[in-house]
C-alpha positions as a printed Julia matrix, in Angstrom:
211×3 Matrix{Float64}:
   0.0     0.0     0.0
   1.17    3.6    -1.11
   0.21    6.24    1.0
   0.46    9.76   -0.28
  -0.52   12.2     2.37
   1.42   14.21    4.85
   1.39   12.18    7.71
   2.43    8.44    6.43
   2.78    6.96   10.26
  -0.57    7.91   10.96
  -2.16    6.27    7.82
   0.07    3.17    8.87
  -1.37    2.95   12.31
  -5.21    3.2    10.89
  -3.96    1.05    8.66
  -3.29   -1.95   10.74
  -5.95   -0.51   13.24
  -8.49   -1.59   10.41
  -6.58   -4.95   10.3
  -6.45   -5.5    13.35
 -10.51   -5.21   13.91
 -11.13   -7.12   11.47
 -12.98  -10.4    11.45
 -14.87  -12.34   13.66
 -15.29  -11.54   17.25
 -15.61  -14.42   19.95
 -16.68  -14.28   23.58
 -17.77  -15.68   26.45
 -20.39  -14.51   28.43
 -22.3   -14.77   31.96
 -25.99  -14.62   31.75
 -28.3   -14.52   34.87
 -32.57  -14.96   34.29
 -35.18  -13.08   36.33
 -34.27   -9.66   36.08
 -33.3    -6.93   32.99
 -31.3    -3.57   34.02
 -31.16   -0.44   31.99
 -27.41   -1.01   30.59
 -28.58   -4.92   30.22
 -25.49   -5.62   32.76
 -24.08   -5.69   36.07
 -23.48   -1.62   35.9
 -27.22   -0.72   35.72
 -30.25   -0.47   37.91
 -33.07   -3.06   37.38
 -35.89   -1.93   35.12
 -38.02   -5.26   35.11
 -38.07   -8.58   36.75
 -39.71  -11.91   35.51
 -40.55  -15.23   36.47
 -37.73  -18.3    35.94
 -38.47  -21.53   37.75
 -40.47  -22.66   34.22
 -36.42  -22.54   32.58
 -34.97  -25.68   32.28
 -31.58  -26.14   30.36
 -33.51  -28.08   27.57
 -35.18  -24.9    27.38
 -32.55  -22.75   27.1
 -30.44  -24.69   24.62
 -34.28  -24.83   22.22
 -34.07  -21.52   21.62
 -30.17  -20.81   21.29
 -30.83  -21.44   17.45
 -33.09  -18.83   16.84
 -30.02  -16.36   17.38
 -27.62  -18.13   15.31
 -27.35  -16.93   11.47
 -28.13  -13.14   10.08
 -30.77  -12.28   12.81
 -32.2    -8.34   13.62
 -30.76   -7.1    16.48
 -31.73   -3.99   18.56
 -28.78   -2.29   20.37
 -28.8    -1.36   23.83
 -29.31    2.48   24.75
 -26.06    2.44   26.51
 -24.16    2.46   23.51
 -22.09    4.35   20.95
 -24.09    4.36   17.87
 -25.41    7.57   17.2
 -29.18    8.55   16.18
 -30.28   12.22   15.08
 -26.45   13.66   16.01
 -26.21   12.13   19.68
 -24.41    9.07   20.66
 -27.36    6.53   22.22
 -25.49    6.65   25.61
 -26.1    10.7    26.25
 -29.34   10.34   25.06
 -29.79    7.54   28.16
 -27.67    9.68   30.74
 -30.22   12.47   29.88
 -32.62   10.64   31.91
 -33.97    8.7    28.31
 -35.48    5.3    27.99
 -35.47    2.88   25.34
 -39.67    3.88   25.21
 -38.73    7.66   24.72
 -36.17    6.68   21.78
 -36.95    4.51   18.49
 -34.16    2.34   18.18
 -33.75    0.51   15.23
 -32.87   -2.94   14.53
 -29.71   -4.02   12.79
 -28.94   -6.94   11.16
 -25.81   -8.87   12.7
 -24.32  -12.33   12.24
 -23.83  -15.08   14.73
 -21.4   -18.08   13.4
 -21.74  -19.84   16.54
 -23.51  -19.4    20.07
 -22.66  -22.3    22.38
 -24.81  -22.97   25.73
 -22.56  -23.01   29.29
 -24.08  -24.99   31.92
 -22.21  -23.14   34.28
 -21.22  -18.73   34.38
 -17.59  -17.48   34.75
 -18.8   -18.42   38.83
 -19.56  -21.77   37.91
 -22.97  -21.02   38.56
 -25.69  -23.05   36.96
 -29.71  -22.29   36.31
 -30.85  -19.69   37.06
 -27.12  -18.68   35.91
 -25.44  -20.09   32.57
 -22.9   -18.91   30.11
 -22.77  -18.56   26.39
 -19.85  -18.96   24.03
 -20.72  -16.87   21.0
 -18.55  -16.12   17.92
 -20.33  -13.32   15.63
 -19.76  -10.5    13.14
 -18.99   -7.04   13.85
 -21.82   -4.83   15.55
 -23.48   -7.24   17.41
 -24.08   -6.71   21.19
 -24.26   -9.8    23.27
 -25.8    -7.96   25.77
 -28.35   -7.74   23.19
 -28.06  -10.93   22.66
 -28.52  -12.15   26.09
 -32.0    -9.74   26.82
 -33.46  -11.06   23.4
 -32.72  -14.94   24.99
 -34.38  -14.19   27.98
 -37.49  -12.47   26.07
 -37.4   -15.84   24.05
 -37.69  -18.27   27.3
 -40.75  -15.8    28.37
 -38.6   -14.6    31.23
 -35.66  -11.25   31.32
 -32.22  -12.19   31.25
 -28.63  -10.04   32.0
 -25.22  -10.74   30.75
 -23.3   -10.37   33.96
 -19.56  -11.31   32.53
 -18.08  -10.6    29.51
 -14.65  -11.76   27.93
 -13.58  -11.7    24.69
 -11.22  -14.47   23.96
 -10.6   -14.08   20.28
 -10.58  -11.0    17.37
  -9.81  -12.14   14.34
  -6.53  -14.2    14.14
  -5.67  -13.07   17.93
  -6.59  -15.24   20.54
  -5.85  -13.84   24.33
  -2.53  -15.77   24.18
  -1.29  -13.26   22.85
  -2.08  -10.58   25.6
   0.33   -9.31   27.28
  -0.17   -9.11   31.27
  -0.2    -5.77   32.66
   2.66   -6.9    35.16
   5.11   -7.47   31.63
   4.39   -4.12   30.36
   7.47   -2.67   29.2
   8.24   -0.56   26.09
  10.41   -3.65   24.85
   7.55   -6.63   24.83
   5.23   -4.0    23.86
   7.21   -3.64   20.51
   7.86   -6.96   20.45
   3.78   -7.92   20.37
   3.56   -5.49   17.83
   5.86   -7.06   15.53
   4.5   -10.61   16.32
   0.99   -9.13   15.19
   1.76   -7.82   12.08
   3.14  -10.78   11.09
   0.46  -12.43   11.61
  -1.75   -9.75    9.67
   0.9   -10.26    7.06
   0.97  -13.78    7.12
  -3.21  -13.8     6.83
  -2.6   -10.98    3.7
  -0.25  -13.46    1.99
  -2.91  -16.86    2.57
  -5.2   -14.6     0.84
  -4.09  -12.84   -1.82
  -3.23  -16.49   -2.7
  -6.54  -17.37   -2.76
  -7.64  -14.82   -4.9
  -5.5   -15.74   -7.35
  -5.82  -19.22   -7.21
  -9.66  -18.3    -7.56
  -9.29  -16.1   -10.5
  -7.05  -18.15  -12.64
């Protein structure tokens, strides 16, 4: 790539900023039935509550496929996407619901979305986790209110770790402890290698595909 502005190390750091986000996203997640909060996590107050003891984990894992696949998704308030020139997130520290604002729905892509018998507590029903790999833009939070609306019940994601963004898996973290400007550098060479490395594989493709 040729870049042909005035401030090259810039572009290059977009540049693999873009790389680096791209592909699929995979995480796991805590969910807990009965109750919904504002944020749809841990961080907010509790806007509705709802029965539980009909859930069983047959239940649960029933309606799992419904959210695999291109499905319509509608974000939480507390978020970043912006409607009419405000981020979603002022709008809701304005003192806005989610019945004062039309939020639309977005289409998003689960590849996979794996029932947990057990939360990042090793708690089990009316806890249970969810191991979800999916497309850009999707909100498991989301993901985990729409479940519980599904069983006929609420539902809140109470963890959430993301263990994998495109080729990068959380081996290749580096502990805060090891901080240091030396393994910093050296993670950042390791990962464009690896962006370079998935560049070669398929630009190979390609041309294996067009000849």
């Amino acid at each position: 790539k040729i870049c042909l502005c005035s401030s090259c190390a810039s572009c290059v750091y977009l540049s693999y900023r873009v790389s680096y986000l791209s592909g699929s996203k995979k995480y796991t997640a805590g969910v807990e039935l009965g109750f919904e909060t504002e944020t749809l996590d841990m961080e907010g107050n509790v806007t509705r509550t709802a029965a539980f003891d009909h859930i069983t984990t047959e239940s649960v894992q029933n309606v799992i496929p419904q959210f695999t696949g291109k499905i319509m998704q509608t974000p939480p308030i507390f978020s970043a996407i912006r409607k009419n020139g405000k981020r979603l997130y002022e709008e809701a520290r304005a003192g806005k619901t989610v019945d004062d604002i039309q939020i639309d729905a977005r289409e998003v892509e689960v590849y996979r979305l794996e029932y947990l018998p057990e939360d990042h507590n090793g708690k089990s029903l009316p806890c249970f986790g969810l191991d979800a790999e999916c497309g850009g833009g999707t909100y498991i939070r989301s993901l985990v209110r729409d479940i519980g609306c599904a069983l006929d019940s609420a539902a809140t994601m109470t963890s959430l770790e993301r263990t994998q963004q495109g080729q990068f898996t959380l081996e290749d973290a580096i502990l805060k402890d090891d901080w240091s400007a030396e393994a910093i550098y050296s993670a950042v060479e390791k990962c464009n290698a690896k962006l370079q490395q998935t560049t070669d594989e398929d630009d190979k493709e390609e041309a294996f595909t067009d000849a």
